[in-house]
XYZ file of C-alpha atoms in Angstrom:
657
model
C 20.160 -1.989 93.140
C 22.213 -1.725 95.066
C 20.326 -1.291 98.251
C 20.810 -1.606 102.223
C 21.443 -4.715 103.999
C 17.923 -5.319 104.585
C 16.948 -8.979 106.245
C 16.590 -11.920 104.492
C 13.716 -13.936 105.752
C 11.148 -13.794 103.497
C 8.162 -11.561 103.788
C 4.957 -13.681 104.201
C 1.866 -12.341 102.921
C -1.348 -13.396 103.169
C -3.773 -13.829 99.520
C -6.609 -15.654 101.384
C -7.809 -16.525 104.045
C -6.075 -20.498 103.651
C -2.874 -19.272 100.567
C 0.267 -17.479 101.930
C 3.261 -16.920 99.520
C 7.003 -15.787 100.436
C 7.976 -12.902 98.428
C 11.315 -12.126 97.130
C 13.809 -10.449 99.263
C 15.559 -7.724 98.631
C 18.819 -8.162 96.602
C 21.027 -6.054 99.526
C 24.618 -5.046 98.679
C 27.214 -6.605 100.602
C 29.675 -5.030 102.813
C 32.371 -5.584 100.334
C 30.810 -3.597 97.462
C 29.275 -0.810 99.636
C 32.632 -0.314 100.632
C 33.849 -0.087 97.360
C 31.003 2.812 96.596
C 32.117 4.711 99.486
C 35.807 4.933 98.580
C 34.733 5.584 94.716
C 36.324 2.259 93.179
C 32.315 1.487 92.165
C 29.563 2.566 91.833
C 25.583 2.516 93.153
C 24.399 1.464 89.307
C 27.333 -1.006 88.598
C 30.097 1.090 87.104
C 33.685 1.424 88.065
C 34.151 4.460 90.307
C 35.853 7.152 89.372
C 38.707 6.219 92.010
C 38.641 2.321 90.206
C 42.175 0.715 89.733
C 44.096 -2.696 89.333
C 46.829 -4.261 89.613
C 48.844 -5.348 86.929
C 52.136 -7.427 85.700
C 54.252 -8.243 82.906
C 55.750 -12.050 82.371
C 58.931 -12.426 80.688
C 58.869 -16.629 80.707
C 61.257 -18.852 78.826
C 60.489 -22.500 78.846
C 61.766 -25.931 77.346
C 60.241 -29.028 77.079
C 61.906 -32.551 77.030
C 59.347 -35.280 75.430
C 61.636 -37.686 76.696
C 61.504 -37.038 80.232
C 58.020 -34.493 80.027
C 59.230 -32.597 81.851
C 58.970 -28.374 81.405
C 61.874 -26.493 82.494
C 61.485 -22.495 83.067
C 62.935 -19.581 84.113
C 61.140 -16.206 84.331
C 60.874 -12.813 85.797
C 57.478 -10.540 86.609
C 57.352 -7.063 87.172
C 54.001 -5.968 89.319
C 52.754 -2.456 89.623
C 50.758 -1.370 92.760
C 48.423 0.365 91.511
C 46.101 0.063 94.564
C 46.406 2.182 97.327
C 47.453 0.104 99.918
C 51.267 -0.737 100.889
C 51.450 -4.343 99.829
C 53.087 -6.107 103.072
C 52.817 -9.556 100.917
C 52.860 -10.836 97.705
C 50.937 -13.777 96.489
C 51.161 -16.284 93.438
C 49.328 -18.934 92.625
C 51.399 -22.204 92.193
C 48.565 -24.352 89.903
C 50.807 -27.074 88.832
C 50.488 -28.104 92.429
C 47.407 -29.576 92.409
C 49.464 -32.460 91.534
C 51.719 -32.988 93.844
C 51.602 -35.351 96.902
C 49.259 -34.022 99.967
C 47.223 -30.868 98.245
C 43.267 -30.547 99.216
C 41.802 -31.468 95.864
C 38.418 -31.562 95.011
C 38.769 -34.188 92.100
C 40.724 -37.429 91.164
C 44.398 -36.313 89.987
C 47.675 -38.166 89.294
C 49.965 -37.335 91.512
C 53.052 -36.023 89.655
C 55.309 -34.274 92.428
C 53.631 -30.647 91.283
C 55.980 -28.142 90.582
C 59.572 -27.612 92.064
C 60.079 -23.845 92.775
C 64.317 -23.935 92.167
C 64.952 -20.122 92.703
C 62.155 -16.944 93.824
C 64.401 -13.551 93.990
C 62.650 -10.183 95.117
C 64.740 -6.944 93.417
C 68.026 -9.543 92.491
C 67.724 -10.571 96.222
C 67.103 -14.407 97.225
C 63.927 -15.600 99.076
C 64.123 -18.421 101.258
C 61.372 -20.787 101.825
C 59.667 -21.330 104.980
C 57.407 -23.528 106.579
C 55.678 -21.067 109.551
C 54.564 -17.460 108.482
C 56.883 -16.017 106.483
C 59.066 -12.834 107.424
C 60.477 -9.960 105.124
C 62.767 -12.255 102.893
C 60.939 -15.389 102.827
C 58.120 -17.423 101.258
C 55.710 -20.743 102.374
C 54.039 -22.900 100.007
C 50.850 -24.175 101.324
C 49.528 -26.035 98.405
C 48.412 -24.012 95.354
C 49.340 -20.856 97.396
C 52.592 -19.082 97.950
C 52.411 -16.440 99.805
C 56.042 -13.954 99.579
C 56.933 -11.056 102.291
C 59.450 -9.294 100.478
C 62.002 -7.279 102.836
C 60.283 -3.652 101.979
C 56.857 -3.858 101.286
C 55.343 -2.446 98.195
C 54.362 1.334 97.825
C 51.059 2.700 96.223
C 52.333 2.942 92.871
C 55.577 1.531 93.402
C 56.694 -1.121 90.961
C 58.496 -5.106 92.247
C 60.184 -7.362 89.842
C 60.743 -11.229 90.941
C 62.581 -13.857 89.303
C 62.455 -17.574 89.167
C 63.026 -21.084 88.348
C 61.272 -23.841 88.566
C 59.477 -27.222 86.650
C 57.524 -29.791 86.575
C 56.238 -33.048 85.062
C 53.795 -32.356 82.467
C 50.904 -34.530 83.701
C 49.399 -37.131 81.823
C 45.862 -36.489 79.887
C 44.410 -39.188 81.778
C 44.915 -37.960 85.317
C 44.692 -34.418 84.772
C 41.919 -31.874 83.205
C 42.038 -28.964 81.133
C 46.024 -29.041 80.261
C 48.515 -32.067 80.452
C 50.265 -34.617 77.728
C 49.576 -38.078 75.964
C 52.865 -38.566 74.136
C 51.864 -36.608 71.110
C 50.261 -33.567 72.115
C 51.011 -31.532 75.116
C 48.748 -28.733 76.181
C 50.572 -26.277 78.836
C 48.243 -24.781 81.323
C 48.523 -23.155 84.605
C 52.625 -23.593 83.778
C 54.189 -20.852 85.082
C 53.948 -18.591 88.376
C 51.124 -16.141 88.586
C 50.321 -13.272 90.594
C 46.870 -13.589 92.799
C 44.129 -11.006 92.035
C 44.274 -7.997 94.124
C 41.146 -6.016 94.070
C 39.179 -3.595 95.425
C 36.960 -5.920 97.277
C 38.506 -8.835 98.633
C 42.285 -7.563 99.091
C 44.623 -11.172 98.198
C 42.469 -13.674 95.850
C 43.698 -16.461 98.157
C 41.448 -19.048 97.429
C 43.117 -22.531 96.169
C 42.749 -23.946 93.313
C 40.840 -27.565 94.328
C 40.073 -29.281 90.708
C 36.522 -28.222 90.208
C 36.078 -24.589 89.842
C 38.538 -21.931 87.587
C 40.128 -18.930 88.410
C 40.395 -15.324 88.848
C 42.836 -13.674 86.866
C 44.387 -10.538 86.828
C 45.465 -8.742 82.978
C 49.273 -8.614 82.303
C 51.685 -8.488 79.085
C 53.485 -11.581 77.907
C 57.081 -12.096 76.153
C 57.269 -16.401 76.230
C 59.211 -18.452 73.889
C 58.835 -22.111 73.939
C 62.102 -24.810 72.936
C 60.961 -27.638 71.423
C 62.107 -30.767 69.035
C 62.415 -29.904 65.497
C 59.326 -30.397 63.515
C 56.912 -29.559 66.104
C 53.989 -26.924 65.411
C 53.323 -24.771 68.270
C 50.520 -22.076 69.297
C 50.303 -19.258 72.096
C 48.225 -16.342 72.611
C 48.827 -13.068 70.531
C 51.732 -12.714 68.147
C 54.329 -15.250 67.143
C 57.594 -12.894 66.864
C 59.809 -14.956 65.439
C 58.238 -16.665 62.401
C 60.860 -16.614 59.792
C 62.865 -18.331 62.653
C 60.716 -21.135 63.075
C 58.830 -21.340 59.691
C 59.870 -22.045 56.566
C 59.141 -19.489 54.030
C 56.151 -21.386 52.155
C 54.719 -21.945 55.500
C 54.986 -18.379 56.194
C 53.477 -17.534 52.521
C 50.008 -19.701 53.084
C 49.695 -17.944 56.751
C 49.955 -14.512 54.978
C 47.157 -15.674 52.481
C 45.376 -17.329 55.441
C 45.695 -13.779 56.972
C 43.344 -12.044 54.579
C 41.261 -14.773 53.273
C 37.870 -15.680 53.705
C 38.552 -19.426 53.229
C 40.782 -22.088 54.987
C 43.950 -22.511 53.648
C 45.913 -25.589 54.747
C 48.858 -23.787 56.103
C 50.418 -27.681 56.734
C 48.860 -30.832 55.622
C 49.526 -34.687 56.740
C 52.232 -34.897 54.717
C 54.175 -31.949 55.080
C 54.130 -32.423 59.288
C 57.699 -31.776 60.314
C 59.111 -30.528 57.152
C 57.416 -27.314 57.573
C 59.424 -25.712 60.151
C 63.085 -24.519 61.123
C 65.354 -25.823 63.332
C 68.324 -24.483 64.906
C 71.924 -26.670 65.481
C 70.618 -28.625 68.255
C 67.379 -29.857 66.264
C 65.363 -27.265 68.263
C 63.520 -24.979 67.715
C 62.583 -21.987 70.012
C 58.919 -20.202 69.428
C 58.678 -16.670 71.437
C 55.436 -15.282 71.679
C 54.032 -12.026 72.585
C 50.410 -11.093 73.880
C 48.836 -7.999 75.829
C 46.030 -7.432 77.852
C 45.453 -11.064 78.170
C 45.111 -12.778 82.020
C 46.493 -15.539 81.188
C 48.959 -17.569 79.283
C 48.927 -21.003 77.228
C 51.117 -22.710 74.719
C 49.936 -25.986 72.464
C 52.384 -28.065 71.218
C 52.726 -31.027 69.027
C 54.943 -33.021 66.283
C 51.375 -34.588 65.260
C 49.197 -31.923 64.006
C 48.009 -30.692 61.158
C 47.298 -26.706 60.931
C 44.590 -24.689 59.009
C 44.083 -20.867 59.242
C 42.246 -17.866 57.778
C 40.748 -15.071 59.147
C 37.689 -13.410 60.680
C 36.113 -9.943 59.907
C 35.361 -7.742 62.509
C 34.030 -4.587 62.698
C 35.797 -2.241 65.206
C 33.397 0.238 65.277
C 33.005 1.247 69.001
C 35.735 -1.095 69.342
C 36.789 -1.804 73.023
C 40.769 -1.628 72.544
C 42.467 1.002 70.094
C 43.852 -0.234 67.081
C 42.202 -3.328 67.392
C 42.814 -5.717 64.024
C 39.269 -5.718 61.602
C 41.322 -8.699 60.184
C 41.827 -11.744 63.265
C 44.234 -14.714 62.473
C 42.342 -18.416 63.090
C 44.467 -20.941 63.395
C 43.504 -24.711 63.907
C 45.741 -27.496 64.934
C 44.410 -31.062 64.719
C 45.706 -34.795 63.935
C 44.122 -35.700 60.803
C 41.464 -38.155 60.253
C 39.709 -36.259 63.784
C 35.974 -36.210 62.929
C 34.341 -32.931 61.745
C 38.249 -31.368 62.563
C 38.111 -30.275 58.816
C 35.640 -27.662 59.446
C 37.425 -26.095 62.463
C 38.403 -23.250 61.062
C 35.302 -22.491 59.733
C 33.724 -22.870 63.328
C 36.318 -20.897 64.798
C 35.599 -18.098 62.175
C 32.125 -18.290 62.409
C 32.228 -17.869 66.484
C 34.270 -15.109 66.416
C 32.053 -13.300 63.685
C 28.959 -13.807 65.713
C 29.964 -12.817 68.635
C 31.546 -9.480 67.903
C 27.759 -8.642 66.289
C 26.335 -10.202 69.239
C 28.484 -8.714 72.249
C 31.458 -6.315 70.982
C 34.210 -6.403 68.939
C 36.671 -8.899 69.352
C 40.192 -7.028 70.522
C 42.642 -9.145 70.244
C 44.974 -10.474 66.770
C 43.997 -13.989 66.995
C 42.008 -17.594 67.833
C 43.383 -20.773 68.173
C 41.208 -24.245 68.304
C 43.186 -26.902 68.999
C 42.201 -30.880 69.347
C 42.620 -33.508 72.177
C 43.476 -34.483 75.521
C 40.549 -33.691 77.000
C 36.565 -34.416 77.011
C 34.731 -31.441 76.345
C 36.595 -27.649 75.864
C 38.716 -25.267 77.955
C 39.307 -21.857 77.561
C 42.544 -19.917 77.535
C 43.153 -16.306 76.209
C 42.641 -16.375 72.683
C 42.809 -20.270 73.103
C 40.619 -23.245 73.574
C 41.557 -26.480 74.060
C 38.407 -29.301 72.510
C 38.591 -32.782 72.971
C 37.317 -35.814 70.601
C 36.163 -36.624 67.036
C 32.291 -34.996 66.994
C 29.573 -34.699 64.937
C 29.886 -30.744 62.756
C 26.973 -29.802 65.166
C 29.049 -30.911 68.025
C 32.223 -29.334 67.100
C 30.555 -25.883 66.522
C 29.106 -25.782 69.863
C 31.713 -25.914 72.023
C 33.977 -24.358 69.938
C 31.514 -21.275 70.127
C 31.170 -21.643 73.994
C 34.732 -22.081 75.086
C 35.401 -18.805 72.135
C 32.337 -16.788 73.794
C 34.804 -17.331 76.865
C 37.413 -14.659 75.329
C 34.299 -12.263 76.410
C 33.657 -14.162 79.546
C 35.637 -13.982 81.377
C 38.917 -13.440 79.361
C 37.507 -9.770 78.502
C 35.026 -9.002 81.192
C 36.976 -10.186 83.818
C 34.744 -11.900 86.758
C 35.761 -13.792 89.374
C 34.904 -17.173 88.368
C 35.626 -19.783 91.130
C 33.249 -17.032 93.684
C 30.435 -16.790 90.811
C 30.715 -18.715 87.730
C 27.584 -18.030 86.612
C 29.100 -14.807 85.500
C 30.964 -16.755 82.983
C 29.341 -19.628 82.009
C 25.989 -18.604 82.084
C 26.263 -16.193 79.945
C 28.659 -18.169 77.675
C 25.683 -20.402 77.358
C 23.182 -17.631 77.012
C 25.409 -16.582 74.012
C 25.780 -20.031 72.677
C 22.461 -20.762 71.826
C 21.904 -17.704 70.109
C 25.290 -18.913 68.064
C 23.776 -22.242 67.444
C 20.786 -21.107 65.881
C 22.360 -19.060 63.611
C 24.828 -21.099 62.416
C 22.652 -23.991 61.617
C 19.585 -21.789 61.459
C 20.795 -18.807 58.839
C 18.736 -16.734 60.283
C 18.470 -14.669 63.456
C 14.221 -14.938 65.135
C 13.018 -12.703 67.555
C 14.584 -15.256 70.073
C 16.426 -18.483 69.651
C 14.785 -21.527 68.205
C 13.537 -24.404 70.482
C 16.443 -27.065 69.568
C 18.779 -23.939 70.686
C 17.668 -22.509 73.996
C 15.376 -25.786 74.743
C 19.413 -27.604 75.606
C 19.993 -24.861 78.103
C 15.728 -25.327 79.447
C 15.913 -29.049 79.780
C 19.131 -28.808 81.425
C 17.844 -26.964 83.707
C 14.631 -28.773 84.641
C 16.426 -32.304 85.347
C 16.644 -30.629 88.739
C 14.670 -27.001 88.948
C 11.427 -28.289 90.946
C 13.268 -31.155 92.660
C 14.689 -30.191 95.951
C 18.285 -30.737 94.678
C 18.984 -28.043 92.537
C 21.162 -25.559 94.177
C 21.363 -21.992 94.138
C 24.268 -20.489 91.443
C 25.283 -17.922 93.895
C 27.232 -20.363 95.303
C 31.313 -20.924 95.657
C 32.252 -23.119 92.484
C 34.030 -25.431 95.593
C 31.434 -25.441 97.773
C 28.793 -27.188 95.265
C 27.780 -31.060 96.122
C 30.329 -33.312 95.770
C 28.771 -36.139 93.352
C 25.823 -33.886 92.424
C 25.766 -36.077 89.384
C 25.690 -39.069 89.964
C 22.908 -41.724 89.798
C 22.390 -41.892 93.320
C 22.147 -38.081 93.821
C 20.429 -37.134 90.235
C 19.432 -40.358 88.294
C 18.659 -38.317 85.251
C 22.632 -37.361 85.149
C 22.145 -33.964 85.955
C 25.071 -32.258 87.573
C 23.822 -29.481 90.316
C 27.020 -27.710 89.369
C 26.702 -27.683 85.863
C 22.984 -26.779 86.237
C 23.193 -24.200 88.743
C 26.288 -22.473 86.302
C 25.259 -22.883 83.134
C 22.118 -23.900 82.356
C 19.654 -21.681 84.701
C 20.953 -18.841 84.346
C 21.499 -18.543 80.312
C 17.351 -19.759 80.960
C 17.375 -16.721 83.076
C 18.728 -14.381 80.506
C 16.378 -15.647 77.287
C 12.988 -15.737 79.895
C 14.575 -11.974 80.149
C 15.531 -10.986 76.754
C 11.735 -12.294 75.551
C 10.476 -10.032 78.559
C 12.102 -6.694 77.631
C 12.420 -7.479 73.841
C 15.433 -8.741 71.904
C 17.077 -5.386 71.157
C 16.121 -3.530 74.983
C 17.704 -6.421 76.278
C 21.409 -6.888 74.318
C 21.468 -2.500 74.638
C 21.776 -3.636 78.303
C 24.017 -6.732 77.925
C 26.487 -4.842 75.918
C 27.145 -2.180 77.861
C 27.804 -4.220 80.779
C 30.288 -6.422 78.522
C 31.867 -2.758 77.470
C 31.593 -1.206 81.099
C 33.446 -3.967 82.400
C 36.059 -5.130 79.523
C 39.541 -5.829 80.856
C 38.410 -5.082 84.751
C 36.726 -7.361 87.154
C 32.783 -7.232 87.852
C 30.849 -8.805 90.178
C 27.390 -9.952 90.211
C 25.979 -6.559 92.279
C 27.979 -4.698 88.898
C 25.733 -6.864 86.473
C 22.869 -6.522 88.157
C 23.525 -2.374 88.309
C 24.277 -2.157 84.846
C 21.339 -4.344 83.355
C 18.766 -2.620 85.734
C 20.455 0.587 84.421
C 19.609 -0.465 80.812
C 16.531 -1.792 81.127
C 15.243 1.486 83.550
C 13.523 -1.618 86.173
C 14.220 -3.214 89.256
C 14.808 -6.876 88.651
C 15.077 -7.878 92.320
C 12.204 -10.245 91.839
C 14.187 -12.175 89.190
C 17.585 -12.073 90.429
C 16.438 -13.556 94.318
C 14.203 -16.561 93.392
C 16.588 -17.585 90.105
C 20.417 -16.548 91.673
C 20.393 -16.819 95.202
C 17.431 -18.583 95.735
C 15.995 -21.865 93.883
C 12.238 -21.123 93.415
C 10.734 -21.532 90.007
C 8.177 -20.584 88.379
C 4.632 -22.609 87.658
C 1.211 -20.452 86.121
C -1.490 -22.693 85.795
C -4.733 -21.078 82.994
C -8.006 -21.770 83.618
C -10.739 -22.073 84.565
C -12.175 -19.914 81.661
C -15.715 -18.609 81.498
C -17.754 -16.305 79.378
C -20.778 -13.998 79.910
C -22.294 -10.746 78.842
C -19.275 -8.719 80.311
C -16.617 -10.820 78.568
C -14.502 -13.528 78.763
C -12.734 -14.476 82.431
C -9.026 -16.214 82.592
C -8.337 -17.308 85.641
C -4.085 -17.616 85.950
C -2.583 -18.875 89.268
C 0.313 -18.512 90.226
C 2.316 -21.751 91.979
C 5.650 -21.853 92.331
C 7.399 -19.556 94.469
C 9.133 -17.393 91.793
C 6.692 -14.663 90.306
C 7.287 -13.868 86.924
C 4.808 -11.894 84.777
C 1.981 -13.930 83.300
C 0.804 -13.353 79.497
C -2.004 -15.420 78.187
C -2.871 -15.281 74.881
C -7.014 -16.078 73.899
C -8.064 -17.601 71.054
C -12.012 -17.096 69.560
C -13.295 -19.663 67.252
C -13.559 -16.632 64.622
C -9.873 -16.336 64.794
C -9.066 -13.695 66.851
C -6.553 -13.680 69.527
C -6.293 -11.161 72.329
C -3.980 -11.028 74.771
C -3.144 -9.851 78.428
C -0.548 -9.841 80.942
C -1.007 -10.170 85.310
C 1.828 -7.490 85.938
C 4.613 -9.122 88.492
C 3.567 -6.454 91.071
C 0.451 -8.416 90.912
C 1.917 -11.281 92.451
C 4.913 -9.637 94.190
C 1.573 -8.103 96.179
C 1.148 -11.237 97.768
C -1.401 -12.739 95.328
C -1.737 -16.046 94.173
C -4.020 -15.748 91.543
C -5.834 -13.492 89.472
C -8.367 -13.420 86.595
C -8.032 -11.674 83.532
C -11.320 -10.179 81.570
C -11.399 -10.611 77.696
C -13.791 -9.234 75.176
C -16.960 -11.191 74.873
C -16.470 -14.072 72.083
C -16.675 -18.103 72.337
C -12.980 -18.761 73.234
C -11.705 -21.754 71.912
C -7.915 -21.559 73.689
C -6.214 -19.876 76.291
C -2.248 -20.148 76.518
C 0.418 -18.808 78.507
C 2.813 -17.657 75.817
C 6.078 -14.934 76.222
C 8.461 -14.582 78.488
C 6.718 -17.101 81.414
C 6.703 -20.410 79.786
C 10.842 -20.872 79.457
C 11.047 -20.541 83.111
C 8.141 -22.734 83.666
C 8.250 -25.776 85.144
C 5.129 -26.894 84.337
C 4.201 -26.582 80.909
C 1.271 -28.804 80.812
C -0.909 -26.658 82.803
C -0.342 -23.685 81.110
C -2.645 -23.990 77.981
C -6.965 -24.345 78.649
C -9.238 -25.422 75.372
C -12.989 -25.507 74.985
C -12.717 -29.036 74.839
C -11.271 -29.696 78.090
């Protein structure tokens, strides 16, 4: 990796007079990545090149929430720096709240509330005007969730341009929204402001519209944000609350100070203290101000109904990825009292941050928050996750851990989620299996317990080999609509979810088992550190993993990520003779994978041999393994291959038939 472009047609190699099998085609390097390598912004082994660049932004946003009308009104400025070598004649912004506007394309139903009303947009102090056609200098056009602006003067390389804006929108009801909204007492403000689109070295401007199913590709920025709410409400945002003395009572602040150095949960605001733990101005309202740096988005949670728990997580910042990253991370959870399992939410969030800091790399941010409400599952934002519903302890831990893992992928390692959802959901699902195992089993075995990793495996196998599976390397908005319906998938698995979450997680578990946990994690962590606060593509992931493991893995990437091929090894027949024991291994699937077989003898001995992947790559569909002489009672597949095997019933031969 990477390699020159090759024909995608699978090569057919005869293995006998009657048998042929396709071989995995090489993972080719697409033209945009080839151009980036030639330009020096990326390297052939998956690293940022010496000329890698990233555009950045600084946001100052001031918002006011009116619960009586549910309207959020705001003003803001964006200072956008063009670090690219290109002259930007157009600027692109994302208006994601417009998914609730009438007539906007979408791939899932929503409540139409009118979307975002842009009252003002100015560039360098000069007002821009909206047009219906192609914008001329000083004009902009809105197409659904995409705003295209032509400034009067192009933005030169190295230059900074300032935009100022005023806008408003009705916060949609959670019953007709997703990932954000309000239910009358809890407000979660996601995608609430005009955001600069990503301009990168591969595609230029990211102009994918927000259709609903897919998530987002976002650039890194600093934020200075205020939210004006009624007195008595609790507000959480990412980063640091910079005016705590203006909005919190002395007792509330004292409890937060205790929590900041505690390993135990501190009840910062109890049910009986709601409405009395905050301060307010003469107008009966309070303005909360937050700051966050090196983040790709900014969300806010606000409610008068929440209680507030806090503690802190201990993070070893040795080899950390941000200078001055804290060794104590503030942990906050806000929830409505009596919501099942949430009394342990601060404990679960603390455990997640600490475990992931050891598993992947140290958490670099000052805080992490989990808030309850609105949605059925969970949704991640920088330094914050929204998790819905009363749950069991294991269910709540699982969702909190999964969403917290997104702080690493894609919040820190900023992949393009709409184009390659598996790069965040698959890696996060792999992490999640380890988190569940270690938290509930209290130990870290050589690989996750069956209960942990089999969840991903079983979801993968709902569609694997059925003809209804979809390859993970597919744009998020181009998966089959309704793929989770009983008519399409009677067992209830979603092709998009399985392809993006389960299949890549199972692949990573199999690879980890194949190469060994230590080697795998070294390569995995190297990928994360290499691309922290940058924008990797799949070919960068392939390159770093292959460099770390010292082997070409196209035989794994191609069948699993670019195709829907499956592994199916069959063990047997087994024969014995004076020259030893012979075990036939048949490769019945299309995806090649090393096949390790363990033979157990009547005297208790166990011998192991492996059919290397090169045997299958040479076109063979059958191989014979030679074992020492003796009386075999069992021959079975073990190790990595059974993790991916679609039919475990033919993986074992026994002497009793």
